[in-house]
Amino acid sequence: MSDTRVALITGASRGIGRSIAEHLARAGRHVVLLARNETKLAEVAESITQSGGSASIYVCDIGDSDALGEAVMSTAKDCGRLDILVNNAGILRDNLLLRMTDEEFDDVMRLNLRSVFVTCRAAARPMMSKRFGRIVNIGSISGVIGRPGQANYSAAKAGLIGLTKSVAKEFGAKGVTANVVAPGWIETDMTADVPEAVRTEAKALTPARRLGQPEEVASAVNFLASDEAGYITGQVLCVDGGMGM
Ligand code: NAP
């Protein structure tokens, strides 16, 4: 495995994270799939292996900072390297600001922002030691333009942009890049329960006039995680059909 680049992807059991793992595996990376649901992770790993790729799984709740930091460090130790980190796992706890509870705010900050700080901190040393690293953090167009009902989510995703730019500046000289991919509306479990009227409104606000697919986000991540993208850092790439323009 020593010549093969190793990628750790959080939230890889379904949706955008699964697609990112499949793209990176097709590009020849060994992918380490992290989420809570062991059965689903094993299914994704099996499917990647069946297609000729290389995958392993790591069961972890990203809300547990100690366990998450350990997941990153043991991946680097067990695989002998950690080249690519994709912070994709995330949650929604939407509510109008006047009704939003402290718990709804804190849960989203913990899972969507603090977890990213934890993994970046843990990944920095193994990446710097090899003078190579690609960190891709999955933000959201909500973190760029805001969205009603998402004060918590928009704040966390906007914070993710600041965090990523700081990481890019701290580790740029060591060969480590850090970028954000900010999706618009993508068809996954996260958006499956959104009422039809809201989906119609989202399409109307999107120049492409449709929702996006996980593969469209994954291909952008795959590029930013590639060796060829070494001179791109601290950037926010919106994969949103033009919604955020
Ligand atoms: P999804 O279908 O709901 O999948 C979420 C993934 O995160 C799952 O693999 C889930 O796995 C994992 N996850 C959730 N909570 C976790 C926890 N506490 N610990 C570990 N893993 C956890 O979401 P998605 O639509 O693919 O979204 C992926 C990312 O894209 C998120 O950061 C989201 O904010 C962002 N995004 C999505 C959209 C969209 O329209 N879908 C738009 C903009 C941004 P388990 O449940 O097995 O743990």
PDB file of N, CA and C in Angstrom, residues 160-232:
ATOM      1  N   LEU A 160     -16.584  27.200   8.534  1.00  0.00           N
ATOM      2  CA  LEU A 160     -15.752  26.203   7.849  1.00  0.00           C
ATOM      3  C   LEU A 160     -14.845  26.874   6.801  1.00  0.00           C
ATOM      4  N   ILE A 161     -15.369  27.904   6.167  1.00  0.00           N
ATOM      5  CA  ILE A 161     -14.574  28.620   5.157  1.00  0.00           C
ATOM      6  C   ILE A 161     -13.394  29.324   5.840  1.00  0.00           C
ATOM      7  N   GLY A 162     -13.659  30.012   6.960  1.00  0.00           N
ATOM      8  CA  GLY A 162     -12.573  30.684   7.687  1.00  0.00           C
ATOM      9  C   GLY A 162     -11.547  29.693   8.196  1.00  0.00           C
ATOM     10  N   LEU A 163     -12.030  28.579   8.741  1.00  0.00           N
ATOM     11  CA  LEU A 163     -11.134  27.523   9.240  1.00  0.00           C
ATOM     12  C   LEU A 163     -10.248  27.006   8.107  1.00  0.00           C
ATOM     13  N   THR A 164     -10.855  26.749   6.968  1.00  0.00           N
ATOM     14  CA  THR A 164     -10.115  26.179   5.826  1.00  0.00           C
ATOM     15  C   THR A 164      -9.040  27.156   5.340  1.00  0.00           C
ATOM     16  N   LYS A 165      -9.382  28.436   5.296  1.00  0.00           N
ATOM     17  CA  LYS A 165      -8.391  29.430   4.834  1.00  0.00           C
ATOM     18  C   LYS A 165      -7.226  29.529   5.818  1.00  0.00           C
ATOM     19  N   SER A 166      -7.520  29.427   7.120  1.00  0.00           N
ATOM     20  CA  SER A 166      -6.434  29.448   8.113  1.00  0.00           C
ATOM     21  C   SER A 166      -5.536  28.226   7.954  1.00  0.00           C
ATOM     22  N   VAL A 167      -6.145  27.066   7.752  1.00  0.00           N
ATOM     23  CA  VAL A 167      -5.364  25.829   7.534  1.00  0.00           C
ATOM     24  C   VAL A 167      -4.500  25.995   6.286  1.00  0.00           C
ATOM     25  N   ALA A 168      -5.087  26.538   5.221  1.00  0.00           N
ATOM     26  CA  ALA A 168      -4.337  26.732   3.967  1.00  0.00           C
ATOM     27  C   ALA A 168      -3.117  27.618   4.206  1.00  0.00           C
ATOM     28  N   LYS A 169      -3.291  28.660   5.024  1.00  0.00           N
ATOM     29  CA  LYS A 169      -2.167  29.572   5.281  1.00  0.00           C
ATOM     30  C   LYS A 169      -1.133  28.949   6.212  1.00  0.00           C
ATOM     31  N   GLU A 170      -1.584  28.197   7.231  1.00  0.00           N
ATOM     32  CA  GLU A 170      -0.627  27.607   8.181  1.00  0.00           C
ATOM     33  C   GLU A 170       0.224  26.511   7.550  1.00  0.00           C
ATOM     34  N   PHE A 171      -0.368  25.733   6.628  1.00  0.00           N
ATOM     35  CA  PHE A 171       0.342  24.541   6.140  1.00  0.00           C
ATOM     36  C   PHE A 171       0.729  24.597   4.665  1.00  0.00           C
ATOM     37  N   GLY A 172       0.474  25.742   4.030  1.00  0.00           N
ATOM     38  CA  GLY A 172       0.771  25.864   2.595  1.00  0.00           C
ATOM     39  C   GLY A 172       2.221  25.578   2.258  1.00  0.00           C
ATOM     40  N   ALA A 173       3.131  26.044   3.095  1.00  0.00           N
ATOM     41  CA  ALA A 173       4.562  25.869   2.807  1.00  0.00           C
ATOM     42  C   ALA A 173       5.004  24.420   2.979  1.00  0.00           C
ATOM     43  N   LYS A 174       4.156  23.598   3.569  1.00  0.00           N
ATOM     44  CA  LYS A 174       4.495  22.181   3.798  1.00  0.00           C
ATOM     45  C   LYS A 174       3.857  21.271   2.759  1.00  0.00           C
ATOM     46  N   GLY A 175       3.335  21.838   1.694  1.00  0.00           N
ATOM     47  CA  GLY A 175       2.760  21.006   0.625  1.00  0.00           C
ATOM     48  C   GLY A 175       1.328  20.574   0.883  1.00  0.00           C
ATOM     49  N   VAL A 176       0.695  21.186   1.889  1.00  0.00           N
ATOM     50  CA  VAL A 176      -0.684  20.807   2.232  1.00  0.00           C
ATOM     51  C   VAL A 176      -1.638  21.887   1.724  1.00  0.00           C
ATOM     52  N   THR A 177      -2.605  21.483   0.908  1.00  0.00           N
ATOM     53  CA  THR A 177      -3.625  22.427   0.459  1.00  0.00           C
ATOM     54  C   THR A 177      -4.921  22.174   1.230  1.00  0.00           C
ATOM     55  N   ALA A 178      -5.743  23.219   1.335  1.00  0.00           N
ATOM     56  CA  ALA A 178      -7.053  23.078   1.995  1.00  0.00           C
ATOM     57  C   ALA A 178      -8.054  23.930   1.238  1.00  0.00           C
ATOM     58  N   ASN A 179      -9.120  23.310   0.804  1.00  0.00           N
ATOM     59  CA  ASN A 179     -10.148  24.008   0.027  1.00  0.00           C
ATOM     60  C   ASN A 179     -11.533  23.585   0.489  1.00  0.00           C
ATOM     61  N   VAL A 180     -12.523  24.406   0.124  1.00  0.00           N
ATOM     62  CA  VAL A 180     -13.929  24.091   0.428  1.00  0.00           C
ATOM     63  C   VAL A 180     -14.659  23.832  -0.882  1.00  0.00           C
ATOM     64  N   VAL A 181     -15.450  22.767  -0.905  1.00  0.00           N
ATOM     65  CA  VAL A 181     -16.423  22.574  -1.982  1.00  0.00           C
ATOM     66  C   VAL A 181     -17.796  22.867  -1.375  1.00  0.00           C
ATOM     67  N   ALA A 182     -18.489  23.843  -1.947  1.00  0.00           N
ATOM     68  CA  ALA A 182     -19.770  24.299  -1.389  1.00  0.00           C
ATOM     69  C   ALA A 182     -20.917  23.913  -2.321  1.00  0.00           C
ATOM     70  N   PRO A 183     -21.612  22.799  -2.004  1.00  0.00           N
ATOM     71  CA  PRO A 183     -22.720  22.392  -2.867  1.00  0.00           C
ATOM     72  C   PRO A 183     -23.954  23.271  -2.680  1.00  0.00           C
ATOM     73  N   GLY A 184     -24.752  23.322  -3.748  1.00  0.00           N
ATOM     74  CA  GLY A 184     -26.098  23.867  -3.626  1.00  0.00           C
ATOM     75  C   GLY A 184     -27.027  22.728  -3.235  1.00  0.00           C
ATOM     76  N   TRP A 185     -28.200  22.651  -3.831  1.00  0.00           N
ATOM     77  CA  TRP A 185     -29.155  21.575  -3.496  1.00  0.00           C
ATOM     78  C   TRP A 185     -28.764  20.303  -4.235  1.00  0.00           C
ATOM     79  N   ILE A 186     -28.469  19.250  -3.461  1.00  0.00           N
ATOM     80  CA  ILE A 186     -28.053  17.977  -4.046  1.00  0.00           C
ATOM     81  C   ILE A 186     -29.040  16.899  -3.590  1.00  0.00           C
ATOM     82  N   GLU A 187     -29.380  15.991  -4.499  1.00  0.00           N
ATOM     83  CA  GLU A 187     -30.364  14.952  -4.170  1.00  0.00           C
ATOM     84  C   GLU A 187     -29.726  13.833  -3.357  1.00  0.00           C
ATOM     85  N   THR A 188     -29.977  13.879  -2.032  1.00  0.00           N
ATOM     86  CA  THR A 188     -29.496  12.844  -1.105  1.00  0.00           C
ATOM     87  C   THR A 188     -30.560  12.660  -0.020  1.00  0.00           C
ATOM     88  N   ASP A 189     -30.261  11.804   0.963  1.00  0.00           N
ATOM     89  CA  ASP A 189     -31.172  11.632   2.103  1.00  0.00           C
ATOM     90  C   ASP A 189     -31.441  12.963   2.795  1.00  0.00           C
ATOM     91  N   MET A 190     -30.409  13.835   2.810  1.00  0.00           N
ATOM     92  CA  MET A 190     -30.529  15.104   3.535  1.00  0.00           C
ATOM     93  C   MET A 190     -31.653  15.973   2.980  1.00  0.00           C
ATOM     94  N   THR A 191     -31.888  15.867   1.681  1.00  0.00           N
ATOM     95  CA  THR A 191     -32.903  16.724   1.040  1.00  0.00           C
ATOM     96  C   THR A 191     -34.144  15.930   0.623  1.00  0.00           C
ATOM     97  N   ALA A 192     -34.180  14.638   0.968  1.00  0.00           N
ATOM     98  CA  ALA A 192     -35.272  13.776   0.496  1.00  0.00           C
ATOM     99  C   ALA A 192     -36.633  14.192   1.035  1.00  0.00           C
ATOM    100  N   ASP A 193     -36.666  14.718   2.269  1.00  0.00           N
ATOM    101  CA  ASP A 193     -37.953  15.051   2.884  1.00  0.00           C
ATOM    102  C   ASP A 193     -38.391  16.495   2.635  1.00  0.00           C
ATOM    103  N   VAL A 194     -37.628  17.222   1.851  1.00  0.00           N
ATOM    104  CA  VAL A 194     -37.981  18.624   1.593  1.00  0.00           C
ATOM    105  C   VAL A 194     -39.275  18.670   0.771  1.00  0.00           C
ATOM    106  N   PRO A 195     -40.263  19.470   1.193  1.00  0.00           N
ATOM    107  CA  PRO A 195     -41.534  19.524   0.466  1.00  0.00           C
ATOM    108  C   PRO A 195     -41.346  19.940  -0.996  1.00  0.00           C
ATOM    109  N   GLU A 196     -42.242  19.426  -1.847  1.00  0.00           N
ATOM    110  CA  GLU A 196     -42.138  19.666  -3.284  1.00  0.00           C
ATOM    111  C   GLU A 196     -42.109  21.164  -3.617  1.00  0.00           C
ATOM    112  N   ALA A 197     -42.897  21.947  -2.870  1.00  0.00           N
ATOM    113  CA  ALA A 197     -42.953  23.390  -3.138  1.00  0.00           C
ATOM    114  C   ALA A 197     -41.587  24.042  -2.923  1.00  0.00           C
ATOM    115  N   VAL A 198     -40.879  23.568  -1.908  1.00  0.00           N
ATOM    116  CA  VAL A 198     -39.553  24.131  -1.612  1.00  0.00           C
ATOM    117  C   VAL A 198     -38.548  23.704  -2.685  1.00  0.00           C
ATOM    118  N   ARG A 199     -38.677  22.474  -3.147  1.00  0.00           N
ATOM    119  CA  ARG A 199     -37.790  21.992  -4.231  1.00  0.00           C
ATOM    120  C   ARG A 199     -38.014  22.815  -5.502  1.00  0.00           C
ATOM    121  N   THR A 200     -39.272  23.077  -5.776  1.00  0.00           N
ATOM    122  CA  THR A 200     -39.610  23.862  -6.977  1.00  0.00           C
ATOM    123  C   THR A 200     -39.010  25.268  -6.872  1.00  0.00           C
ATOM    124  N   GLU A 201     -39.101  25.838  -5.674  1.00  0.00           N
ATOM    125  CA  GLU A 201     -38.535  27.175  -5.449  1.00  0.00           C
ATOM    126  C   GLU A 201     -37.008  27.139  -5.614  1.00  0.00           C
ATOM    127  N   ALA A 202     -36.387  26.068  -5.083  1.00  0.00           N
ATOM    128  CA  ALA A 202     -34.930  25.942  -5.200  1.00  0.00           C
ATOM    129  C   ALA A 202     -34.501  25.869  -6.660  1.00  0.00           C
ATOM    130  N   LYS A 203     -35.272  25.117  -7.452  1.00  0.00           N
ATOM    131  CA  LYS A 203     -34.935  25.007  -8.890  1.00  0.00           C
ATOM    132  C   LYS A 203     -35.080  26.362  -9.569  1.00  0.00           C
ATOM    133  N   ALA A 204     -36.112  27.105  -9.178  1.00  0.00           N
ATOM    134  CA  ALA A 204     -36.347  28.418  -9.801  1.00  0.00           C
ATOM    135  C   ALA A 204     -35.205  29.391  -9.479  1.00  0.00           C
ATOM    136  N   LEU A 205     -34.596  29.220  -8.291  1.00  0.00           N
ATOM    137  CA  LEU A 205     -33.497  30.119  -7.876  1.00  0.00           C
ATOM    138  C   LEU A 205     -32.148  29.677  -8.442  1.00  0.00           C
ATOM    139  N   THR A 206     -32.143  28.538  -9.126  1.00  0.00           N
ATOM    140  CA  THR A 206     -30.897  27.968  -9.648  1.00  0.00           C
ATOM    141  C   THR A 206     -30.838  28.143 -11.163  1.00  0.00           C
ATOM    142  N   PRO A 207     -29.838  28.873 -11.675  1.00  0.00           N
ATOM    143  CA  PRO A 207     -29.744  29.047 -13.127  1.00  0.00           C
ATOM    144  C   PRO A 207     -29.793  27.726 -13.895  1.00  0.00           C
ATOM    145  N   ALA A 208     -29.238  26.650 -13.345  1.00  0.00           N
ATOM    146  CA  ALA A 208     -29.270  25.352 -14.039  1.00  0.00           C
ATOM    147  C   ALA A 208     -30.675  24.746 -14.037  1.00  0.00           C
ATOM    148  N   ARG A 209     -31.591  25.318 -13.200  1.00  0.00           N
ATOM    149  CA  ARG A 209     -33.006  24.884 -13.144  1.00  0.00           C
ATOM    150  C   ARG A 209     -33.200  23.419 -12.764  1.00  0.00           C
ATOM    151  N   ARG A 210     -32.265  22.881 -11.976  1.00  0.00           N
ATOM    152  CA  ARG A 210     -32.417  21.505 -11.486  1.00  0.00           C
ATOM    153  C   ARG A 210     -31.597  21.367 -10.212  1.00  0.00           C
ATOM    154  N   LEU A 211     -31.889  20.302  -9.452  1.00  0.00           N
ATOM    155  CA  LEU A 211     -31.055  19.972  -8.302  1.00  0.00           C
ATOM    156  C   LEU A 211     -29.819  19.224  -8.802  1.00  0.00           C
ATOM    157  N   GLY A 212     -28.767  19.226  -7.973  1.00  0.00           N
ATOM    158  CA  GLY A 212     -27.535  18.553  -8.385  1.00  0.00           C
ATOM    159  C   GLY A 212     -27.502  17.103  -7.929  1.00  0.00           C
ATOM    160  N   GLN A 213     -26.555  16.356  -8.464  1.00  0.00           N
ATOM    161  CA  GLN A 213     -26.358  14.952  -8.103  1.00  0.00           C
ATOM    162  C   GLN A 213     -25.052  14.808  -7.300  1.00  0.00           C
ATOM    163  N   PRO A 214     -24.991  13.832  -6.386  1.00  0.00           N
ATOM    164  CA  PRO A 214     -23.767  13.630  -5.590  1.00  0.00           C
ATOM    165  C   PRO A 214     -22.501  13.527  -6.452  1.00  0.00           C
ATOM    166  N   GLU A 215     -22.622  12.887  -7.619  1.00  0.00           N
ATOM    167  CA  GLU A 215     -21.447  12.695  -8.493  1.00  0.00           C
ATOM    168  C   GLU A 215     -20.863  14.041  -8.950  1.00  0.00           C
ATOM    169  N   GLU A 216     -21.737  15.053  -9.058  1.00  0.00           N
ATOM    170  CA  GLU A 216     -21.258  16.357  -9.530  1.00  0.00           C
ATOM    171  C   GLU A 216     -20.418  17.049  -8.461  1.00  0.00           C
ATOM    172  N   VAL A 217     -20.719  16.764  -7.196  1.00  0.00           N
ATOM    173  CA  VAL A 217     -19.890  17.282  -6.103  1.00  0.00           C
ATOM    174  C   VAL A 217     -18.604  16.452  -6.016  1.00  0.00           C
ATOM    175  N   ALA A 218     -18.758  15.143  -6.145  1.00  0.00           N
ATOM    176  CA  ALA A 218     -17.611  14.239  -5.995  1.00  0.00           C
ATOM    177  C   ALA A 218     -16.525  14.513  -7.030  1.00  0.00           C
ATOM    178  N   SER A 219     -16.915  14.847  -8.245  1.00  0.00           N
ATOM    179  CA  SER A 219     -15.873  15.059  -9.260  1.00  0.00           C
ATOM    180  C   SER A 219     -15.064  16.322  -8.959  1.00  0.00           C
ATOM    181  N   ALA A 220     -15.713  17.330  -8.356  1.00  0.00           N
ATOM    182  CA  ALA A 220     -14.976  18.541  -7.953  1.00  0.00           C
ATOM    183  C   ALA A 220     -14.003  18.214  -6.817  1.00  0.00           C
ATOM    184  N   VAL A 221     -14.468  17.396  -5.871  1.00  0.00           N
ATOM    185  CA  VAL A 221     -13.608  16.996  -4.750  1.00  0.00           C
ATOM    186  C   VAL A 221     -12.418  16.190  -5.273  1.00  0.00           C
ATOM    187  N   ASN A 222     -12.700  15.280  -6.197  1.00  0.00           N
ATOM    188  CA  ASN A 222     -11.649  14.431  -6.755  1.00  0.00           C
ATOM    189  C   ASN A 222     -10.548  15.279  -7.399  1.00  0.00           C
ATOM    190  N   PHE A 223     -10.949  16.341  -8.083  1.00  0.00           N
ATOM    191  CA  PHE A 223      -9.949  17.223  -8.700  1.00  0.00           C
ATOM    192  C   PHE A 223      -9.120  17.936  -7.623  1.00  0.00           C
ATOM    193  N   LEU A 224      -9.785  18.521  -6.629  1.00  0.00           N
ATOM    194  CA  LEU A 224      -9.043  19.270  -5.599  1.00  0.00           C
ATOM    195  C   LEU A 224      -8.150  18.345  -4.763  1.00  0.00           C
ATOM    196  N   ALA A 225      -8.487  17.047  -4.736  1.00  0.00           N
ATOM    197  CA  ALA A 225      -7.689  16.078  -3.983  1.00  0.00           C
ATOM    198  C   ALA A 225      -6.547  15.497  -4.818  1.00  0.00           C
ATOM    199  N   SER A 226      -6.482  15.875  -6.083  1.00  0.00           N
ATOM    200  CA  SER A 226      -5.483  15.272  -6.972  1.00  0.00           C
ATOM    201  C   SER A 226      -4.104  15.930  -6.809  1.00  0.00           C
ATOM    202  N   ASP A 227      -3.082  15.241  -7.262  1.00  0.00           N
ATOM    203  CA  ASP A 227      -1.733  15.816  -7.259  1.00  0.00           C
ATOM    204  C   ASP A 227      -1.688  17.077  -8.105  1.00  0.00           C
ATOM    205  N   GLU A 228      -2.490  17.101  -9.185  1.00  0.00           N
ATOM    206  CA  GLU A 228      -2.472  18.211 -10.142  1.00  0.00           C
ATOM    207  C   GLU A 228      -2.999  19.522  -9.551  1.00  0.00           C
ATOM    208  N   ALA A 229      -3.719  19.446  -8.430  1.00  0.00           N
ATOM    209  CA  ALA A 229      -4.348  20.659  -7.876  1.00  0.00           C
ATOM    210  C   ALA A 229      -3.477  21.323  -6.800  1.00  0.00           C
ATOM    211  N   GLY A 230      -2.174  21.067  -6.843  1.00  0.00           N
ATOM    212  CA  GLY A 230      -1.280  21.526  -5.777  1.00  0.00           C
ATOM    213  C   GLY A 230      -1.113  23.024  -5.650  1.00  0.00           C
ATOM    214  N   TYR A 231      -1.509  23.787  -6.679  1.00  0.00           N
ATOM    215  CA  TYR A 231      -1.336  25.254  -6.588  1.00  0.00           C
ATOM    216  C   TYR A 231      -2.679  25.952  -6.321  1.00  0.00           C
ATOM    217  N   ILE A 232      -3.673  25.163  -5.912  1.00  0.00           N
ATOM    218  CA  ILE A 232      -4.989  25.712  -5.570  1.00  0.00           C
ATOM    219  C   ILE A 232      -5.204  25.498  -4.087  1.00  0.00           C
TER     220      ILE A 232
END
